[in-house]
Structure formats: structure tokens, C-alpha cells
mmCIF file of C-alpha atoms and ligand atoms in Angstrom:
data_model
loop_
_atom_site.group_PDB
_atom_site.id
_atom_site.type_symbol
_atom_site.label_atom_id
_atom_site.label_comp_id
_atom_site.label_asym_id
_atom_site.label_seq_id
_atom_site.Cartn_x
_atom_site.Cartn_y
_atom_site.Cartn_z
ATOM 1 C CA MET M 1 0.000 0.000 0.000
ATOM 2 C CA THR M 2 1.164 3.544 -0.760
ATOM 3 C CA LEU M 3 -0.260 6.812 0.547
ATOM 4 C CA HIS M 4 -0.152 9.993 -1.522
ATOM 5 C CA SER M 5 -0.909 13.468 -0.187
ATOM 6 C CA ILE M 6 -3.195 15.232 -2.709
ATOM 7 C CA PRO M 7 -3.268 19.027 -2.271
ATOM 8 C CA THR M 8 -6.209 20.491 -4.223
ATOM 9 C CA GLY M 9 -5.624 24.202 -3.586
ATOM 10 C CA ASN M 10 -6.163 26.746 -0.827
ATOM 11 C CA PHE M 11 -9.092 28.951 0.134
ATOM 12 C CA LYS M 12 -9.852 31.532 2.789
ATOM 13 C CA LEU M 13 -12.338 31.527 5.638
ATOM 14 C CA ASP M 14 -13.008 34.037 8.375
ATOM 15 C CA GLY M 15 -10.546 33.460 11.223
ATOM 16 C CA GLY M 16 -13.147 34.163 13.897
ATOM 17 C CA ALA M 17 -15.566 31.609 12.442
ATOM 18 C CA MET M 18 -12.755 29.058 12.312
ATOM 19 C CA PHE M 19 -11.827 29.449 15.983
ATOM 20 C CA GLY M 20 -15.217 29.856 17.666
ATOM 21 C CA VAL M 21 -14.868 31.294 21.169
ATOM 22 C CA VAL M 22 -11.077 31.704 21.023
ATOM 23 C CA PRO M 23 -10.105 35.403 20.785
ATOM 24 C CA LYS M 24 -8.231 36.682 17.747
ATOM 25 C CA SER M 25 -5.324 37.897 19.909
ATOM 26 C CA ILE M 26 -4.580 34.205 20.513
ATOM 27 C CA TRP M 27 -5.442 32.418 17.227
ATOM 28 C CA ASN M 28 -3.831 35.127 15.109
ATOM 29 C CA ARG M 29 -0.411 33.954 16.335
ATOM 30 C CA SER M 30 -0.779 30.468 14.824
ATOM 31 C CA ASN M 31 -3.033 31.438 11.884
ATOM 32 C CA PRO M 32 -2.354 35.074 10.877
ATOM 33 C CA ALA M 33 -5.377 36.807 9.329
ATOM 34 C CA ASP M 34 -5.317 39.129 6.308
ATOM 35 C CA GLU M 35 -6.819 42.651 6.219
ATOM 36 C CA ASN M 36 -10.328 41.153 5.915
ATOM 37 C CA ASN M 37 -9.827 38.875 8.923
ATOM 38 C CA MET M 38 -9.582 35.875 6.588
ATOM 39 C CA CYS M 39 -7.064 33.057 7.076
ATOM 40 C CA SER M 40 -5.664 30.727 4.443
ATOM 41 C CA TRP M 41 -6.660 27.055 4.563
ATOM 42 C CA ALA M 42 -5.574 24.052 2.528
ATOM 43 C CA MET M 43 -7.884 21.442 1.030
ATOM 44 C CA ARG M 44 -5.477 18.519 1.308
ATOM 45 C CA CYS M 45 -6.850 15.130 0.346
ATOM 46 C CA LEU M 46 -5.344 11.673 0.651
ATOM 47 C CA LEU M 47 -4.992 8.913 -1.922
ATOM 48 C CA ILE M 48 -4.656 5.284 -0.819
ATOM 49 C CA GLU M 49 -3.089 3.046 -3.437
ATOM 50 C CA THR M 50 -3.384 -0.712 -2.912
ATOM 51 C CA ASN M 51 -2.887 -3.620 -5.328
ATOM 52 C CA ASN M 52 -6.371 -3.288 -6.768
ATOM 53 C CA ARG M 53 -7.931 -0.159 -5.261
ATOM 54 C CA LEU M 54 -7.295 3.547 -5.566
ATOM 55 C CA ILE M 55 -9.210 5.309 -2.817
ATOM 56 C CA LEU M 56 -9.487 9.099 -2.765
ATOM 57 C CA ILE M 57 -10.374 10.604 0.621
ATOM 58 C CA ASP M 58 -12.282 13.873 -0.027
ATOM 59 C CA ASN M 59 -11.731 15.960 -3.168
ATOM 60 C CA GLY M 60 -11.711 19.699 -2.425
ATOM 61 C CA ILE M 61 -14.012 22.483 -3.561
ATOM 62 C CA GLY M 62 -14.330 21.685 -7.299
ATOM 63 C CA ASP M 63 -15.089 24.351 -9.913
ATOM 64 C CA LYS M 64 -18.839 24.300 -10.561
ATOM 65 C CA GLN M 65 -20.106 27.335 -8.669
ATOM 66 C CA ASP M 66 -20.328 30.848 -10.095
ATOM 67 C CA ALA M 67 -17.865 33.731 -9.741
ATOM 68 C CA LYS M 68 -19.878 35.260 -6.910
ATOM 69 C CA PHE M 69 -19.600 32.067 -4.854
ATOM 70 C CA PHE M 70 -15.847 31.775 -5.406
ATOM 71 C CA SER M 71 -15.359 35.488 -4.633
ATOM 72 C CA TYR M 72 -16.184 34.646 -0.991
ATOM 73 C CA TYR M 73 -13.464 32.012 -0.743
ATOM 74 C CA TYR M 74 -10.376 33.570 -2.419
ATOM 75 C CA LEU M 75 -9.003 30.406 -4.022
ATOM 76 C CA HIS M 76 -5.210 30.562 -4.239
ATOM 77 C CA GLY M 77 -2.078 28.450 -4.625
ATOM 78 C CA ASP M 78 -0.735 26.327 -7.477
ATOM 79 C CA HIS M 79 -2.364 23.021 -6.603
ATOM 80 C CA SER M 80 -5.381 21.376 -8.148
ATOM 81 C CA LEU M 81 -6.969 17.963 -7.772
ATOM 82 C CA GLU M 82 -6.158 16.917 -11.345
ATOM 83 C CA LYS M 83 -2.555 18.143 -11.152
ATOM 84 C CA SER M 84 -1.921 16.408 -7.838
ATOM 85 C CA LEU M 85 -3.395 13.123 -9.071
ATOM 86 C CA LYS M 86 -1.206 13.385 -12.160
ATOM 87 C CA ASN M 87 1.895 14.071 -10.041
ATOM 88 C CA SER M 88 1.150 10.830 -8.202
ATOM 89 C CA GLY M 89 0.866 9.008 -11.535
ATOM 90 C CA PHE M 90 -2.919 8.740 -11.870
ATOM 91 C CA SER M 91 -5.890 10.128 -13.741
ATOM 92 C CA PRO M 92 -9.461 10.594 -12.423
ATOM 93 C CA ASP M 93 -10.574 7.484 -14.336
ATOM 94 C CA ASP M 94 -8.172 5.350 -12.274
ATOM 95 C CA ILE M 95 -9.980 6.123 -9.007
ATOM 96 C CA THR M 96 -11.973 3.088 -7.800
ATOM 97 C CA ASP M 97 -13.419 4.647 -4.633
ATOM 98 C CA VAL M 98 -14.218 8.174 -3.502
ATOM 99 C CA PHE M 99 -14.549 8.336 0.271
ATOM 100 C CA LEU M 100 -16.356 11.453 1.505
ATOM 101 C CA THR M 101 -15.718 12.327 5.161
ATOM 102 C CA HIS M 102 -18.771 14.608 4.946
ATOM 103 C CA LEU M 103 -20.598 16.641 2.308
ATOM 104 C CA HIS M 104 -19.546 20.234 3.107
ATOM 105 C CA PHE M 105 -18.586 21.861 -0.201
ATOM 106 C CA ASP M 106 -14.861 22.186 0.572
ATOM 107 C CA HIS M 107 -14.659 18.384 1.008
ATOM 108 C CA CYS M 108 -16.840 16.996 -1.780
ATOM 109 C CA GLY M 109 -17.006 19.713 -4.474
ATOM 110 C CA GLY M 110 -14.585 17.824 -6.731
ATOM 111 C CA SER M 111 -16.961 14.833 -6.883
ATOM 112 C CA VAL M 112 -19.064 16.260 -9.705
ATOM 113 C CA LYS M 113 -18.154 18.390 -12.738
ATOM 114 C CA TYR M 114 -19.784 19.954 -15.773
ATOM 115 C CA ALA M 115 -20.050 17.513 -18.676
ATOM 116 C CA ASN M 116 -20.018 20.240 -21.348
ATOM 117 C CA THR M 117 -18.739 23.782 -21.933
ATOM 118 C CA GLU M 118 -22.302 25.211 -21.902
ATOM 119 C CA LYS M 119 -22.485 24.054 -18.273
ATOM 120 C CA SER M 120 -25.908 22.536 -18.819
ATOM 121 C CA LYS M 121 -25.155 19.002 -17.664
ATOM 122 C CA LEU M 122 -23.357 17.556 -14.619
ATOM 123 C CA GLU M 123 -21.487 14.271 -14.403
ATOM 124 C CA LEU M 124 -19.302 12.420 -11.915
ATOM 125 C CA SER M 125 -15.635 13.482 -11.999
ATOM 126 C CA PHE M 126 -14.611 9.896 -11.213
ATOM 127 C CA LYS M 127 -16.675 7.828 -13.599
ATOM 128 C CA ASN M 128 -15.335 4.433 -12.532
ATOM 129 C CA ALA M 129 -15.561 5.020 -8.796
ATOM 130 C CA THR M 130 -17.923 3.962 -6.061
ATOM 131 C CA TYR M 131 -18.733 6.986 -3.886
ATOM 132 C CA TRP M 132 -18.897 6.292 -0.136
ATOM 133 C CA SER M 133 -20.908 8.181 2.466
ATOM 134 C CA ASN M 134 -23.222 6.953 5.242
ATOM 135 C CA ALA M 135 -27.012 6.892 5.539
ATOM 136 C CA LYS M 136 -27.245 9.242 8.526
ATOM 137 C CA HIS M 137 -25.006 11.903 7.045
ATOM 138 C CA TRP M 138 -26.673 11.640 3.635
ATOM 139 C CA GLU M 139 -30.081 12.228 5.202
ATOM 140 C CA TRP M 140 -28.661 15.147 7.216
ATOM 141 C CA ALA M 141 -27.051 16.769 4.153
ATOM 142 C CA THR M 142 -30.010 16.337 1.824
ATOM 143 C CA HIS M 143 -32.478 17.742 4.409
ATOM 144 C CA PRO M 144 -30.179 20.418 5.829
ATOM 145 C CA ASN M 145 -30.775 22.582 8.883
ATOM 146 C CA PRO M 146 -30.753 26.359 8.203
ATOM 147 C CA ARG M 147 -27.309 26.756 9.818
ATOM 148 C CA GLU M 148 -25.524 24.275 7.559
ATOM 149 C CA LYS M 149 -27.685 24.747 4.475
ATOM 150 C CA ALA M 150 -25.166 26.958 2.642
ATOM 151 C CA SER M 151 -22.459 24.290 3.073
ATOM 152 C CA PHE M 152 -24.483 21.465 1.501
ATOM 153 C CA ILE M 153 -24.716 22.392 -2.160
ATOM 154 C CA LYS M 154 -27.209 20.367 -4.210
ATOM 155 C CA GLU M 155 -25.072 20.126 -7.365
ATOM 156 C CA ASN M 156 -22.250 18.528 -5.341
ATOM 157 C CA ILE M 157 -24.556 15.909 -3.881
ATOM 158 C CA MET M 158 -27.586 14.962 -5.968
ATOM 159 C CA PRO M 159 -25.690 13.798 -9.100
ATOM 160 C CA ILE M 160 -23.891 11.235 -6.933
ATOM 161 C CA GLN M 161 -27.201 9.810 -5.761
ATOM 162 C CA GLU M 162 -28.665 9.840 -9.276
ATOM 163 C CA SER M 163 -25.594 8.097 -10.755
ATOM 164 C CA GLY M 164 -26.262 4.841 -8.918
ATOM 165 C CA GLN M 165 -22.596 4.847 -7.809
ATOM 166 C CA LEU M 166 -23.322 5.854 -4.215
ATOM 167 C CA LYS M 167 -22.887 3.351 -1.391
ATOM 168 C CA PHE M 168 -23.307 3.750 2.352
ATOM 169 C CA ILE M 169 -20.872 2.584 5.006
ATOM 170 C CA ASP M 170 -22.059 1.578 8.465
ATOM 171 C CA GLN M 171 -20.182 1.163 11.745
ATOM 172 C CA LYS M 172 -19.340 -2.455 10.911
ATOM 173 C CA THR M 173 -18.095 -2.183 7.336
ATOM 174 C CA THR M 174 -15.009 -0.697 5.789
ATOM 175 C CA LEU M 175 -13.388 -0.519 2.365
ATOM 176 C CA ILE M 176 -10.057 -2.214 3.015
ATOM 177 C CA PRO M 177 -8.728 -4.087 6.068
ATOM 178 C CA GLU M 178 -6.056 -1.414 6.683
ATOM 179 C CA MET M 179 -8.690 1.288 7.160
ATOM 180 C CA GLU M 180 -10.864 1.690 10.219
ATOM 181 C CA ILE M 181 -13.551 4.389 10.203
ATOM 182 C CA ILE M 182 -14.247 6.597 13.197
ATOM 183 C CA PHE M 183 -17.674 8.284 13.271
ATOM 184 C CA VAL M 184 -17.902 11.700 14.968
ATOM 185 C CA ASP M 185 -20.945 13.950 15.400
ATOM 186 C CA GLY M 186 -19.676 17.276 16.746
ATOM 187 C CA HIS M 187 -18.773 19.042 13.499
ATOM 188 C CA THR M 188 -21.757 17.652 11.594
ATOM 189 C CA GLU M 189 -23.855 14.486 11.787
ATOM 190 C CA SER M 190 -21.788 11.300 11.265
ATOM 191 C CA MET M 191 -18.571 12.683 9.822
ATOM 192 C CA MET M 192 -16.215 9.785 8.991
ATOM 193 C CA LEU M 193 -12.505 9.848 9.876
ATOM 194 C CA PRO M 194 -10.300 7.186 8.267
ATOM 195 C CA LEU M 195 -7.710 5.645 10.592
ATOM 196 C CA ILE M 196 -5.192 3.937 8.361
ATOM 197 C CA GLN M 197 -2.662 1.274 9.264
ATOM 198 C CA TYR M 198 0.473 2.013 7.220
ATOM 199 C CA LYS M 199 4.050 0.767 7.551
ATOM 200 C CA GLY M 200 3.614 -0.055 11.228
ATOM 201 C CA LYS M 201 1.972 3.297 12.113
ATOM 202 C CA LYS M 202 -1.592 4.530 12.418
ATOM 203 C CA ILE M 203 -2.530 7.652 10.491
ATOM 204 C CA LEU M 204 -5.677 9.574 11.357
ATOM 205 C CA PHE M 205 -7.211 11.737 8.618
ATOM 206 C CA LEU M 206 -8.595 14.581 10.740
ATOM 207 C CA ALA M 207 -11.019 16.223 8.261
ATOM 208 C CA ASP M 208 -12.867 18.919 10.257
ATOM 209 C CA LEU M 209 -12.392 17.452 13.742
ATOM 210 C CA VAL M 210 -9.012 19.227 14.060
ATOM 211 C CA PRO M 211 -8.699 21.258 10.849
ATOM 212 C CA SER M 212 -5.222 22.655 11.547
ATOM 213 C CA LEU M 213 -2.340 22.490 13.986
ATOM 214 C CA GLY M 214 -3.693 25.694 15.583
ATOM 215 C CA HIS M 215 -6.849 23.733 16.537
ATOM 216 C CA LEU M 216 -5.061 21.101 18.664
ATOM 217 C CA PRO M 217 -5.983 22.593 22.088
ATOM 218 C CA ILE M 218 -9.319 21.046 23.119
ATOM 219 C CA PRO M 219 -11.437 24.279 23.344
ATOM 220 C CA TYR M 220 -10.249 25.520 19.920
ATOM 221 C CA VAL M 221 -13.392 24.414 18.111
ATOM 222 C CA MET M 222 -14.776 25.938 14.924
ATOM 223 C CA GLY M 223 -17.810 28.206 15.121
ATOM 224 C CA TYR M 224 -19.309 26.089 12.334
ATOM 225 C CA ASP M 225 -19.642 22.943 14.483
ATOM 226 C CA VAL M 226 -23.250 21.936 15.129
ATOM 227 C CA ARG M 227 -22.499 20.240 18.469
ATOM 228 C CA PRO M 228 -19.360 21.909 19.897
ATOM 229 C CA LEU M 229 -19.565 20.078 23.231
ATOM 230 C CA GLU M 230 -19.487 16.767 21.347
ATOM 231 C CA THR M 231 -16.422 17.983 19.449
ATOM 232 C CA LEU M 232 -14.694 18.650 22.780
ATOM 233 C CA LYS M 233 -15.351 15.065 23.891
ATOM 234 C CA GLU M 234 -14.354 13.565 20.538
ATOM 235 C CA LYS M 235 -11.123 15.582 20.411
ATOM 236 C CA THR M 236 -10.236 14.613 23.977
ATOM 237 C CA LEU M 237 -10.778 10.917 23.311
ATOM 238 C CA LEU M 238 -8.944 10.778 19.991
ATOM 239 C CA LEU M 239 -6.035 13.084 20.856
ATOM 240 C CA ASP M 240 -5.383 11.158 24.098
ATOM 241 C CA LYS M 241 -5.265 7.948 22.072
ATOM 242 C CA ALA M 242 -3.076 9.580 19.411
ATOM 243 C CA ALA M 243 -0.565 10.658 22.072
ATOM 244 C CA LYS M 244 -0.571 7.277 23.804
ATOM 245 C CA GLU M 245 -0.212 5.211 20.621
ATOM 246 C CA ASP M 246 1.956 7.700 18.710
ATOM 247 C CA TRP M 247 -0.443 8.101 15.764
ATOM 248 C CA LEU M 248 0.388 10.363 12.825
ATOM 249 C CA LEU M 249 -2.225 13.100 12.421
ATOM 250 C CA PHE M 250 -2.956 14.270 8.870
ATOM 251 C CA PHE M 251 -4.355 17.810 8.528
ATOM 252 C CA GLU M 252 -6.789 18.477 5.700
ATOM 253 C CA HIS M 253 -6.980 22.251 6.211
ATOM 254 C CA ASP M 254 -3.583 23.360 7.565
ATOM 255 C CA SER M 255 -1.988 25.385 4.772
ATOM 256 C CA VAL M 256 1.537 24.978 6.214
ATOM 257 C CA ASN M 257 1.687 21.739 8.195
ATOM 258 C CA GLU M 258 0.732 18.393 6.665
ATOM 259 C CA CYS M 259 1.220 15.964 9.580
ATOM 260 C CA CYS M 260 2.232 15.834 13.195
ATOM 261 C CA THR M 261 2.615 13.486 16.100
ATOM 262 C CA VAL M 262 1.401 14.571 19.545
ATOM 263 C CA GLU M 263 2.353 14.125 23.188
ATOM 264 C CA GLN M 264 0.806 14.755 26.597
ATOM 265 C CA THR M 265 2.074 17.916 28.304
ATOM 266 C CA ASP M 266 0.939 19.668 31.486
ATOM 267 C CA LYS M 267 -1.240 21.890 29.259
ATOM 268 C CA GLY M 268 -2.852 18.907 27.514
ATOM 269 C CA VAL M 269 -2.058 17.182 24.218
ATOM 270 C CA ARG M 270 0.319 19.243 22.082
ATOM 271 C CA LYS M 271 2.368 18.673 18.919
ATOM 272 C CA LYS M 272 5.530 16.603 19.096
ATOM 273 C CA ASP M 273 6.987 16.509 15.564
ATOM 274 C CA LEU M 274 5.877 18.140 12.303
ATOM 275 C CA PHE M 275 6.528 16.547 8.910
ATOM 276 C CA THR M 276 5.062 15.590 5.555
ATOM 277 C CA LEU M 277 3.983 12.034 4.822
ATOM 278 C CA SER M 278 6.625 11.632 2.145
ATOM 279 C CA ALA M 279 9.406 12.944 4.415
ATOM 280 C CA TYR M 280 8.312 10.657 7.255
ATOM 281 C CA PHE M 281 8.127 7.495 5.178
ATOM 282 C CA GLY M 282 10.919 8.462 2.801
ATOM 283 C CA ALA M 283 8.843 8.063 -0.365
HETATM 284 ZN ZN1 LIG N 301 -16.979 20.602 7.353
#
């Protein structure tokens, strides 16, 4: 098995919204804001290559929405999903499985694309892939609450359902033996975090549980989370385990840091070492 980091580009979100109750005087040190109070975030996906499967975990923001939509998010950087797949030696048609941690637009927007230049028809970006979500989250995303409604965009979601290529995972099933799935409910209903066994280590894909290194302290929870007190419990449980068992933590949204290990300190769980996957495993 080989893991490939797949950067799909950066965007900006309001720093205050990203850090919830934490004051700017504190979060601005780890995540400096621009003149509009926006901070830069990565959309870093992960590709799992096995003998017969090519599993893409999340796929970034995509390119379907209009200029007004993208004007809110200040896309920047040189990376794109297609370019990163190509750099790893693959094309979209090679992907056998698309695993969606959750259906917020910055995680699943690359799932679906326009089929023609007139932008009148949508199709799956990965035509040979099975798309994986879970029943509870699908129901939640397709009947959204008013708070999350703007994050669940119909054109990212409905074509997957209509394609017949959608499958649901439950607590007992997984895609490959090396991947365990952890369900968390604080950020949104039934977000799925892959915990991957790789070269003798465990790697946790953090998605929006801990979006960046600056979010490691337990109370540093995003304002977007629907159940922040659940997030506190889920972070405590998983970060304690990560420190005890020396897991590698993979950040989807940190625009500078790709991975870290953590350790217990008298302040709580904090970073130990910072590195990229390829540097760590010498690929
Ligand atoms: Zn999210």
C-alpha cells in the first residue's frame, strides 16, 4: 500500500468563524489573518493506493459554482486535484473509490463536474468510482438545517445519488482491512474519519475534527460545528489515544503543516513533531 498526499488548492475563511470562542489575539499567532480577517486554509486530500484499489479521501471544492460564490473564498495556490493526481501518476478514471468524510462543499465539491462547456449538464468526476458516504449523514445533508444549508450544495450531492454509484458505510463495514472508520458527530452528523494502518503506524485523517495544527488545544473548536460540546469530547478521546499510541495526524486544512505526532504535556495534548507524509516514510 502507498499513501499519496493530494493538495487540491487553498481557500480563505473568516478566522473568527474558524476558531469559535477563542479570541483573535490568541489564534492570530498560529493562523495570521489578512486585512479582511480571513485566514488561508488548505484542502489537502489523501490517496490510498493498494494492489487493486485507488481510494481518494475527499476531493476539495471543485469548480462548478459561479464567480460570486468563489469570490467569498479567495481560491489561491498552485495546486489542483487533477494536477496532484497526475503528479502521483494517476488520472481521475483510475480512481476506484471516492470516500467522503462529509458533504460540506470544501470536502466533496470535486466529486461532480460539468459535462459540457455550456455548463448545462453535470457528471461524476470519477466515472469508474464507487462513492462512499453513510445513511445518517446523507439524510442530514439532503435535508439540511438552516445553519448548515449553505455548506451542503445540491449540485455537489444529488448527481452522486442519481448516478447509482453511491454506497453507504455503516459502523461495521469498511473498504479495506487497513482502514478503520471513526464516526464523529460534533462538526456535523456522522462525519467519517479514516484511521489507516500504514508501515507499522496509524494515520488519522482529521477532516474537520481538528482542521489545523492551531486547533489542537481542546477548546479551539470551529464556530461552524453543530455540536461543539461533542467535538470537545471527541477531540479529547482521539487526541489522548493519538498521544498514547503515537499516531500520525494528517491535517486536511492546515496550509503549512501536513502531519504531526502529539504528546501529553501539562497543558494537555500538544504537537511533538511536524513533517510531511513523504518525508516521514521516505517516499
Ligand atoms: Zn466541514
